[in-house]
Amino acid sequence: MDRNSPDGRGNRRERKPPRPLDAARLDELALAYVARFATSAGKLSDYLRRKLRERGWEGEGEADIHAIVSRFVALGYVDDAGFARGKAQSLLRRGYGARRIDQALGAAGIAETLREEARGSDAERRRAALVMARKRRFGPFGGGGGLDPAQREKQVAAMLRAGHPLPMRARW
């Protein structure tokens, strides 16, 4: 029997549109978000704007997203520097390069000065390139003889996509 038949069995109920947000509910959403996810001020602000677009606003005046984000930063719930360090170290351990880290932190709304501090040292970036090469079995970690030029080109392209500069490849 068809689960979506008009006899009522298996039909999905029509969902009511969610209630529009007010100041208290917006604050609750922000608190639940920072409790669940490590986040930056930019990501929290984007999340709250998206929720306002989806659900609408029924509070008095306009929603003051900036005040909520500022309060959470002052309370220490949101720490851009800590988020940047943690995200950058995570990406470095996974084998990503400085350019890719910079892109991820920029997308999270991290300021340029904090991105520069979080990129890691030259030694950490070289170690990340080696991690990537070992994990993907590139270069000398591939086990075997020489590579054909097409295979080498694919490996170099993968390293570049991972955010490593071209001269890094010569250090495998």
Short mmCIF file of N, CA and C in Angstrom, two decimals:
data_model
loop_
_atom_site.label_atom_id
_atom_site.label_comp_id
_atom_site.label_asym_id
_atom_site.label_seq_id
_atom_site.Cartn_x
_atom_site.Cartn_y
_atom_site.Cartn_z
N MET A 1 0.84 -1.17 0.00
CA MET A 1 0.00 0.00 0.00
C MET A 1 0.88 1.24 0.00
N ASP A 2 0.46 2.24 -0.70
CA ASP A 2 1.22 3.48 -0.83
C ASP A 2 1.17 4.26 0.49
N ARG A 3 2.34 4.57 1.00
CA ARG A 3 2.40 5.28 2.28
C ARG A 3 1.93 6.72 2.16
N ASN A 4 1.93 7.25 0.97
CA ASN A 4 1.49 8.63 0.78
C ASN A 4 0.09 8.70 0.17
N SER A 5 -0.69 7.69 0.39
CA SER A 5 -2.03 7.64 -0.19
C SER A 5 -2.97 8.60 0.55
N PRO A 6 -4.06 8.97 -0.10
CA PRO A 6 -4.99 9.91 0.52
C PRO A 6 -5.84 9.31 1.63
N ASP A 7 -5.67 8.02 1.93
CA ASP A 7 -6.49 7.41 2.98
C ASP A 7 -6.04 7.82 4.39
N GLY A 8 -4.95 8.55 4.48
CA GLY A 8 -4.52 9.04 5.78
C GLY A 8 -3.36 8.26 6.39
N ARG A 9 -3.11 7.08 5.93
CA ARG A 9 -2.00 6.31 6.49
C ARG A 9 -0.69 6.75 5.86
N GLY A 10 0.24 7.04 6.69
CA GLY A 10 1.57 7.38 6.19
C GLY A 10 1.69 8.80 5.66
N ASN A 11 0.60 9.54 5.65
CA ASN A 11 0.71 10.92 5.18
C ASN A 11 1.52 11.74 6.17
N ARG A 12 2.30 12.58 5.63
CA ARG A 12 3.06 13.48 6.49
C ARG A 12 2.15 14.64 6.88
N ARG A 13 2.22 14.98 8.14
CA ARG A 13 1.41 16.10 8.59
C ARG A 13 2.00 17.40 8.07
N GLU A 14 1.13 18.30 7.80
CA GLU A 14 1.57 19.63 7.39
C GLU A 14 2.18 20.31 8.59
N ARG A 15 3.35 20.84 8.41
CA ARG A 15 4.00 21.54 9.51
C ARG A 15 3.54 22.99 9.54
N LYS A 16 3.30 23.45 10.73
CA LYS A 16 2.98 24.86 10.90
C LYS A 16 4.27 25.65 10.73
N PRO A 17 4.17 26.82 10.16
CA PRO A 17 5.40 27.63 10.06
C PRO A 17 5.88 27.99 11.47
N PRO A 18 7.18 28.02 11.67
CA PRO A 18 7.69 28.33 13.01
C PRO A 18 7.29 29.75 13.44
N ARG A 19 7.11 29.89 14.74
CA ARG A 19 6.74 31.20 15.26
C ARG A 19 7.87 32.19 15.05
N PRO A 20 7.53 33.42 14.74
CA PRO A 20 8.57 34.44 14.61
C PRO A 20 9.33 34.63 15.93
N LEU A 21 10.54 35.10 15.81
CA LEU A 21 11.40 35.25 16.98
C LEU A 21 11.14 36.57 17.69
N ASP A 22 11.39 36.56 18.98
CA ASP A 22 11.42 37.79 19.76
C ASP A 22 12.79 37.86 20.42
N ALA A 23 13.05 38.86 21.22
CA ALA A 23 14.38 39.06 21.80
C ALA A 23 14.80 37.88 22.69
N ALA A 24 13.87 37.39 23.50
CA ALA A 24 14.21 36.29 24.41
C ALA A 24 14.53 35.01 23.63
N ARG A 25 13.72 34.71 22.63
CA ARG A 25 13.94 33.49 21.84
C ARG A 25 15.23 33.58 21.02
N LEU A 26 15.54 34.76 20.51
CA LEU A 26 16.78 34.95 19.75
C LEU A 26 17.98 34.74 20.67
N ASP A 27 17.88 35.23 21.89
CA ASP A 27 18.94 35.04 22.87
C ASP A 27 19.10 33.56 23.21
N GLU A 28 17.99 32.85 23.35
CA GLU A 28 18.04 31.41 23.63
C GLU A 28 18.69 30.65 22.48
N LEU A 29 18.35 31.02 21.24
CA LEU A 29 18.96 30.36 20.08
C LEU A 29 20.47 30.58 20.06
N ALA A 30 20.90 31.81 20.36
CA ALA A 30 22.32 32.13 20.37
C ALA A 30 23.04 31.32 21.45
N LEU A 31 22.43 31.23 22.63
CA LEU A 31 23.05 30.50 23.72
C LEU A 31 23.15 29.00 23.40
N ALA A 32 22.10 28.45 22.82
CA ALA A 32 22.13 27.04 22.44
C ALA A 32 23.19 26.78 21.37
N TYR A 33 23.37 27.72 20.45
CA TYR A 33 24.36 27.57 19.39
C TYR A 33 25.78 27.55 19.95
N VAL A 34 26.10 28.52 20.83
CA VAL A 34 27.46 28.56 21.37
C VAL A 34 27.71 27.42 22.36
N ALA A 35 26.65 26.90 22.96
CA ALA A 35 26.82 25.76 23.85
C ALA A 35 27.14 24.49 23.06
N ARG A 36 26.62 24.42 21.86
CA ARG A 36 26.80 23.20 21.06
C ARG A 36 28.04 23.23 20.18
N PHE A 37 28.40 24.41 19.67
CA PHE A 37 29.49 24.51 18.69
C PHE A 37 30.55 25.49 19.15
N ALA A 38 31.81 25.16 18.86
CA ALA A 38 32.88 26.15 18.98
C ALA A 38 32.68 27.10 17.82
N THR A 39 32.62 28.38 18.09
CA THR A 39 32.24 29.31 17.03
C THR A 39 32.97 30.63 17.18
N SER A 40 32.89 31.42 16.13
CA SER A 40 33.46 32.76 16.14
C SER A 40 32.31 33.77 16.18
N ALA A 41 32.65 35.01 16.43
CA ALA A 41 31.62 36.06 16.46
C ALA A 41 30.96 36.18 15.09
N GLY A 42 31.72 36.06 14.03
CA GLY A 42 31.16 36.15 12.68
C GLY A 42 30.19 35.02 12.38
N LYS A 43 30.55 33.80 12.78
CA LYS A 43 29.66 32.66 12.53
C LYS A 43 28.38 32.76 13.36
N LEU A 44 28.48 33.23 14.60
CA LEU A 44 27.29 33.41 15.43
C LEU A 44 26.38 34.46 14.83
N SER A 45 26.96 35.54 14.37
CA SER A 45 26.18 36.61 13.74
C SER A 45 25.47 36.11 12.49
N ASP A 46 26.18 35.35 11.66
CA ASP A 46 25.58 34.78 10.45
C ASP A 46 24.43 33.83 10.79
N TYR A 47 24.63 33.01 11.83
CA TYR A 47 23.60 32.07 12.26
C TYR A 47 22.34 32.81 12.70
N LEU A 48 22.50 33.85 13.50
CA LEU A 48 21.34 34.60 13.98
C LEU A 48 20.62 35.32 12.83
N ARG A 49 21.38 35.86 11.89
CA ARG A 49 20.75 36.50 10.72
C ARG A 49 19.94 35.48 9.91
N ARG A 50 20.51 34.29 9.74
CA ARG A 50 19.80 33.25 9.00
C ARG A 50 18.51 32.85 9.70
N LYS A 51 18.55 32.70 11.00
CA LYS A 51 17.35 32.36 11.75
C LYS A 51 16.29 33.46 11.64
N LEU A 52 16.72 34.70 11.64
CA LEU A 52 15.77 35.80 11.47
C LEU A 52 15.14 35.78 10.08
N ARG A 53 15.93 35.47 9.07
CA ARG A 53 15.38 35.36 7.72
C ARG A 53 14.37 34.23 7.62
N GLU A 54 14.69 33.11 8.25
CA GLU A 54 13.82 31.93 8.18
C GLU A 54 12.52 32.12 8.95
N ARG A 55 12.61 32.73 10.12
CA ARG A 55 11.45 32.75 11.02
C ARG A 55 10.78 34.11 11.16
N GLY A 56 11.49 35.15 10.82
CA GLY A 56 10.91 36.48 10.96
C GLY A 56 11.11 37.04 12.36
N TRP A 57 10.65 38.28 12.55
CA TRP A 57 10.86 39.00 13.80
C TRP A 57 9.55 39.59 14.26
N GLU A 58 9.20 39.34 15.51
CA GLU A 58 7.98 39.94 16.04
C GLU A 58 8.26 40.80 17.27
N GLY A 59 9.53 40.97 17.59
CA GLY A 59 9.90 41.80 18.73
C GLY A 59 9.73 43.27 18.41
N GLU A 60 9.95 44.09 19.42
CA GLU A 60 9.84 45.53 19.22
C GLU A 60 11.12 46.05 18.58
N GLY A 61 10.98 46.95 17.64
CA GLY A 61 12.12 47.50 16.94
C GLY A 61 12.78 46.44 16.07
N GLU A 62 14.06 46.62 15.81
CA GLU A 62 14.82 45.63 15.04
C GLU A 62 15.61 44.74 15.98
N ALA A 63 15.90 43.55 15.51
CA ALA A 63 16.71 42.62 16.30
C ALA A 63 18.13 43.16 16.39
N ASP A 64 18.68 43.19 17.60
CA ASP A 64 20.03 43.71 17.80
C ASP A 64 21.01 42.55 17.91
N ILE A 65 21.37 42.02 16.77
CA ILE A 65 22.30 40.89 16.72
C ILE A 65 23.67 41.29 17.26
N HIS A 66 24.10 42.49 16.91
CA HIS A 66 25.41 42.96 17.35
C HIS A 66 25.51 42.98 18.88
N ALA A 67 24.45 43.38 19.55
CA ALA A 67 24.46 43.43 21.02
C ALA A 67 24.57 42.02 21.61
N ILE A 68 23.88 41.07 21.03
CA ILE A 68 23.94 39.69 21.53
C ILE A 68 25.35 39.14 21.35
N VAL A 69 25.91 39.33 20.16
CA VAL A 69 27.25 38.81 19.88
C VAL A 69 28.27 39.50 20.78
N SER A 70 28.16 40.81 20.95
CA SER A 70 29.10 41.54 21.82
C SER A 70 29.02 41.05 23.26
N ARG A 71 27.81 40.80 23.73
CA ARG A 71 27.63 40.31 25.10
C ARG A 71 28.25 38.93 25.26
N PHE A 72 28.08 38.06 24.27
CA PHE A 72 28.65 36.72 24.34
C PHE A 72 30.17 36.76 24.29
N VAL A 73 30.73 37.70 23.53
CA VAL A 73 32.19 37.86 23.49
C VAL A 73 32.68 38.34 24.85
N ALA A 74 31.98 39.32 25.43
CA ALA A 74 32.37 39.85 26.74
C ALA A 74 32.28 38.79 27.83
N LEU A 75 31.29 37.91 27.74
CA LEU A 75 31.14 36.84 28.73
C LEU A 75 32.13 35.70 28.51
N GLY A 76 32.81 35.69 27.37
CA GLY A 76 33.78 34.64 27.08
C GLY A 76 33.17 33.42 26.42
N TYR A 77 31.91 33.48 26.03
CA TYR A 77 31.27 32.36 25.34
C TYR A 77 31.81 32.22 23.91
N VAL A 78 32.21 33.35 23.34
CA VAL A 78 32.75 33.37 21.98
C VAL A 78 34.15 33.98 22.07
N ASP A 79 35.14 33.26 21.56
CA ASP A 79 36.53 33.72 21.60
C ASP A 79 37.13 33.49 20.22
N ASP A 80 37.23 34.56 19.44
CA ASP A 80 37.74 34.43 18.07
C ASP A 80 39.18 33.92 18.03
N ALA A 81 40.02 34.40 18.94
CA ALA A 81 41.43 33.97 18.95
C ALA A 81 41.53 32.48 19.27
N GLY A 82 40.80 32.03 20.26
CA GLY A 82 40.81 30.62 20.61
C GLY A 82 40.24 29.75 19.50
N PHE A 83 39.16 30.22 18.89
CA PHE A 83 38.57 29.48 17.77
C PHE A 83 39.57 29.37 16.63
N ALA A 84 40.24 30.48 16.31
CA ALA A 84 41.21 30.49 15.21
C ALA A 84 42.36 29.53 15.48
N ARG A 85 42.89 29.56 16.70
CA ARG A 85 44.00 28.65 17.04
C ARG A 85 43.56 27.19 16.93
N GLY A 86 42.41 26.88 17.49
CA GLY A 86 41.92 25.50 17.46
C GLY A 86 41.65 25.01 16.05
N LYS A 87 40.99 25.83 15.25
CA LYS A 87 40.66 25.45 13.87
C LYS A 87 41.94 25.28 13.04
N ALA A 88 42.87 26.22 13.20
CA ALA A 88 44.12 26.15 12.44
C ALA A 88 44.92 24.90 12.83
N GLN A 89 45.04 24.62 14.12
CA GLN A 89 45.78 23.44 14.55
C GLN A 89 45.13 22.16 14.05
N SER A 90 43.81 22.12 14.07
CA SER A 90 43.09 20.96 13.56
C SER A 90 43.38 20.74 12.08
N LEU A 91 43.34 21.82 11.31
CA LEU A 91 43.61 21.70 9.87
C LEU A 91 45.07 21.33 9.60
N LEU A 92 45.98 21.89 10.39
CA LEU A 92 47.40 21.52 10.23
C LEU A 92 47.62 20.04 10.51
N ARG A 93 47.00 19.53 11.57
CA ARG A 93 47.16 18.10 11.89
C ARG A 93 46.60 17.21 10.79
N ARG A 94 45.58 17.70 10.09
CA ARG A 94 44.99 16.92 9.01
C ARG A 94 45.75 17.06 7.70
N GLY A 95 46.78 17.94 7.67
CA GLY A 95 47.63 18.05 6.50
C GLY A 95 47.32 19.22 5.58
N TYR A 96 46.54 20.18 6.02
CA TYR A 96 46.20 21.32 5.17
C TYR A 96 47.23 22.43 5.33
N GLY A 97 47.40 23.21 4.27
CA GLY A 97 48.39 24.27 4.24
C GLY A 97 47.83 25.62 4.67
N ALA A 98 48.72 26.62 4.67
CA ALA A 98 48.39 27.95 5.17
C ALA A 98 47.27 28.60 4.37
N ARG A 99 47.27 28.45 3.06
CA ARG A 99 46.23 29.08 2.25
C ARG A 99 44.86 28.52 2.58
N ARG A 100 44.78 27.22 2.75
CA ARG A 100 43.50 26.58 3.07
C ARG A 100 43.04 26.97 4.47
N ILE A 101 43.96 27.08 5.40
CA ILE A 101 43.64 27.53 6.76
C ILE A 101 43.12 28.96 6.72
N ASP A 102 43.78 29.80 5.95
CA ASP A 102 43.37 31.19 5.82
C ASP A 102 41.96 31.29 5.25
N GLN A 103 41.65 30.46 4.27
CA GLN A 103 40.30 30.46 3.69
C GLN A 103 39.25 30.04 4.71
N ALA A 104 39.55 29.00 5.48
CA ALA A 104 38.59 28.51 6.48
C ALA A 104 38.35 29.55 7.57
N LEU A 105 39.42 30.20 8.01
CA LEU A 105 39.27 31.21 9.05
C LEU A 105 38.58 32.46 8.51
N GLY A 106 38.85 32.81 7.27
CA GLY A 106 38.16 33.95 6.65
C GLY A 106 36.68 33.69 6.52
N ALA A 107 36.31 32.47 6.16
CA ALA A 107 34.90 32.11 6.05
C ALA A 107 34.20 32.16 7.40
N ALA A 108 34.96 31.96 8.48
CA ALA A 108 34.39 32.01 9.82
C ALA A 108 34.34 33.42 10.38
N GLY A 109 34.81 34.39 9.58
CA GLY A 109 34.74 35.78 10.02
C GLY A 109 35.87 36.19 10.94
N ILE A 110 36.98 35.50 10.89
CA ILE A 110 38.13 35.82 11.75
C ILE A 110 38.92 36.96 11.11
N ALA A 111 39.31 37.93 11.92
CA ALA A 111 40.08 39.10 11.44
C ALA A 111 41.44 38.66 10.92
N GLU A 112 41.99 39.43 10.00
CA GLU A 112 43.26 39.12 9.36
C GLU A 112 44.39 38.97 10.38
N THR A 113 44.43 39.82 11.39
CA THR A 113 45.51 39.74 12.38
C THR A 113 45.47 38.41 13.12
N LEU A 114 44.29 37.94 13.47
CA LEU A 114 44.17 36.65 14.15
C LEU A 114 44.48 35.50 13.21
N ARG A 115 44.15 35.66 11.92
CA ARG A 115 44.47 34.60 10.95
C ARG A 115 45.97 34.45 10.80
N GLU A 116 46.69 35.58 10.79
CA GLU A 116 48.15 35.52 10.65
C GLU A 116 48.78 34.78 11.82
N GLU A 117 48.28 35.04 13.04
CA GLU A 117 48.81 34.39 14.22
C GLU A 117 48.53 32.89 14.23
N ALA A 118 47.41 32.49 13.65
CA ALA A 118 46.96 31.10 13.74
C ALA A 118 47.54 30.20 12.66
N ARG A 119 48.15 30.75 11.63
CA ARG A 119 48.62 29.94 10.49
C ARG A 119 49.66 28.90 10.86
N GLY A 120 50.36 29.12 11.93
CA GLY A 120 51.38 28.16 12.34
C GLY A 120 52.76 28.56 11.83
N SER A 121 53.77 27.95 12.41
CA SER A 121 55.15 28.25 12.03
C SER A 121 55.50 27.53 10.73
N ASP A 122 56.67 27.86 10.21
CA ASP A 122 57.14 27.16 9.00
C ASP A 122 57.29 25.67 9.25
N ALA A 123 57.78 25.33 10.43
CA ALA A 123 57.97 23.90 10.76
C ALA A 123 56.61 23.18 10.80
N GLU A 124 55.61 23.82 11.37
CA GLU A 124 54.28 23.19 11.44
C GLU A 124 53.68 23.03 10.04
N ARG A 125 53.91 24.02 9.19
CA ARG A 125 53.38 23.92 7.82
C ARG A 125 54.11 22.84 7.02
N ARG A 126 55.43 22.69 7.22
CA ARG A 126 56.17 21.61 6.56
C ARG A 126 55.69 20.25 7.05
N ARG A 127 55.46 20.16 8.36
CA ARG A 127 54.95 18.91 8.93
C ARG A 127 53.57 18.58 8.35
N ALA A 128 52.74 19.61 8.15
CA ALA A 128 51.41 19.39 7.56
C ALA A 128 51.54 18.87 6.13
N ALA A 129 52.50 19.40 5.38
CA ALA A 129 52.70 18.92 4.01
C ALA A 129 53.14 17.45 4.02
N LEU A 130 54.00 17.10 4.96
CA LEU A 130 54.43 15.70 5.08
C LEU A 130 53.27 14.80 5.49
N VAL A 131 52.43 15.28 6.39
CA VAL A 131 51.25 14.50 6.79
C VAL A 131 50.37 14.23 5.58
N MET A 132 50.14 15.27 4.80
CA MET A 132 49.30 15.13 3.60
C MET A 132 49.94 14.14 2.62
N ALA A 133 51.24 14.26 2.40
CA ALA A 133 51.93 13.37 1.46
C ALA A 133 51.89 11.92 1.94
N ARG A 134 52.09 11.71 3.23
CA ARG A 134 52.03 10.33 3.76
C ARG A 134 50.63 9.76 3.66
N LYS A 135 49.65 10.58 4.06
CA LYS A 135 48.27 10.11 4.07
C LYS A 135 47.79 9.75 2.67
N ARG A 136 48.16 10.56 1.70
CA ARG A 136 47.70 10.32 0.33
C ARG A 136 48.69 9.50 -0.49
N ARG A 137 49.81 9.11 0.14
CA ARG A 137 50.85 8.30 -0.52
C ARG A 137 51.42 8.99 -1.74
N PHE A 138 51.82 10.24 -1.52
CA PHE A 138 52.43 11.04 -2.58
C PHE A 138 53.94 10.93 -2.51
N GLY A 139 54.57 11.18 -3.65
CA GLY A 139 56.02 11.26 -3.71
C GLY A 139 56.69 10.01 -3.18
N PRO A 140 57.67 10.18 -2.29
CA PRO A 140 58.42 9.02 -1.78
C PRO A 140 57.58 8.11 -0.87
N PHE A 141 56.41 8.57 -0.46
CA PHE A 141 55.56 7.78 0.42
C PHE A 141 54.64 6.85 -0.36
N GLY A 142 54.75 6.90 -1.68
CA GLY A 142 53.89 6.09 -2.53
C GLY A 142 54.32 4.64 -2.62
N GLY A 143 55.53 4.37 -2.23
CA GLY A 143 56.01 2.99 -2.28
C GLY A 143 56.12 2.51 -3.71
N GLY A 144 57.25 2.54 -4.22
CA GLY A 144 57.42 2.08 -5.60
C GLY A 144 58.38 2.99 -6.33
N GLY A 145 58.49 2.73 -7.59
CA GLY A 145 59.43 3.47 -8.43
C GLY A 145 58.96 4.87 -8.74
N GLY A 146 59.49 5.36 -9.82
CA GLY A 146 59.18 6.72 -10.24
C GLY A 146 57.74 6.84 -10.73
N LEU A 147 57.27 8.06 -10.73
CA LEU A 147 55.90 8.33 -11.17
C LEU A 147 55.91 8.79 -12.62
N ASP A 148 54.85 8.48 -13.30
CA ASP A 148 54.71 9.05 -14.63
C ASP A 148 54.32 10.53 -14.46
N PRO A 149 54.61 11.35 -15.45
CA PRO A 149 54.35 12.79 -15.33
C PRO A 149 52.88 13.12 -15.03
N ALA A 150 51.95 12.37 -15.55
CA ALA A 150 50.53 12.66 -15.29
C ALA A 150 50.19 12.43 -13.82
N GLN A 151 50.71 11.37 -13.26
CA GLN A 151 50.45 11.07 -11.84
C GLN A 151 51.10 12.14 -10.94
N ARG A 152 52.30 12.53 -11.27
CA ARG A 152 53.00 13.57 -10.50
C ARG A 152 52.22 14.87 -10.56
N GLU A 153 51.70 15.21 -11.73
CA GLU A 153 50.91 16.44 -11.89
C GLU A 153 49.65 16.40 -11.00
N LYS A 154 49.01 15.25 -10.93
CA LYS A 154 47.82 15.11 -10.09
C LYS A 154 48.17 15.29 -8.62
N GLN A 155 49.30 14.75 -8.21
CA GLN A 155 49.71 14.88 -6.82
C GLN A 155 50.04 16.33 -6.47
N VAL A 156 50.73 17.01 -7.36
CA VAL A 156 51.06 18.42 -7.13
C VAL A 156 49.77 19.24 -7.05
N ALA A 157 48.82 18.96 -7.93
CA ALA A 157 47.55 19.67 -7.92
C ALA A 157 46.80 19.44 -6.61
N ALA A 158 46.84 18.23 -6.09
CA ALA A 158 46.17 17.92 -4.82
C ALA A 158 46.83 18.68 -3.67
N MET A 159 48.15 18.77 -3.69
CA MET A 159 48.85 19.53 -2.65
C MET A 159 48.50 21.01 -2.73
N LEU A 160 48.41 21.53 -3.94
CA LEU A 160 48.04 22.94 -4.10
C LEU A 160 46.61 23.19 -3.63
N ARG A 161 45.69 22.28 -3.93
CA ARG A 161 44.31 22.42 -3.46
C ARG A 161 44.23 22.36 -1.94
N ALA A 162 45.13 21.62 -1.33
CA ALA A 162 45.15 21.51 0.13
C ALA A 162 45.75 22.75 0.78
N GLY A 163 46.24 23.69 -0.04
CA GLY A 163 46.73 24.96 0.50
C GLY A 163 48.22 25.05 0.67
N HIS A 164 48.97 24.07 0.16
CA HIS A 164 50.42 24.12 0.28
C HIS A 164 51.00 24.87 -0.91
N PRO A 165 52.02 25.70 -0.68
CA PRO A 165 52.64 26.41 -1.80
C PRO A 165 53.43 25.44 -2.69
N LEU A 166 53.65 25.82 -3.92
CA LEU A 166 54.35 24.97 -4.87
C LEU A 166 55.76 24.58 -4.40
N PRO A 167 56.55 25.50 -3.83
CA PRO A 167 57.89 25.08 -3.39
C PRO A 167 57.87 24.01 -2.29
N MET A 168 56.76 23.86 -1.57
CA MET A 168 56.66 22.86 -0.51
C MET A 168 56.80 21.46 -1.08
N ARG A 169 56.35 21.24 -2.31
CA ARG A 169 56.39 19.93 -2.92
C ARG A 169 57.81 19.42 -3.03
N ALA A 170 58.77 20.31 -3.24
CA ALA A 170 60.16 19.89 -3.41
C ALA A 170 60.74 19.34 -2.11
N ARG A 171 60.09 19.56 -0.98
CA ARG A 171 60.61 19.12 0.32
C ARG A 171 60.10 17.73 0.71
N TRP A 172 59.34 17.06 -0.13
CA TRP A 172 58.87 15.72 0.21
C TRP A 172 60.04 14.89 0.48
#
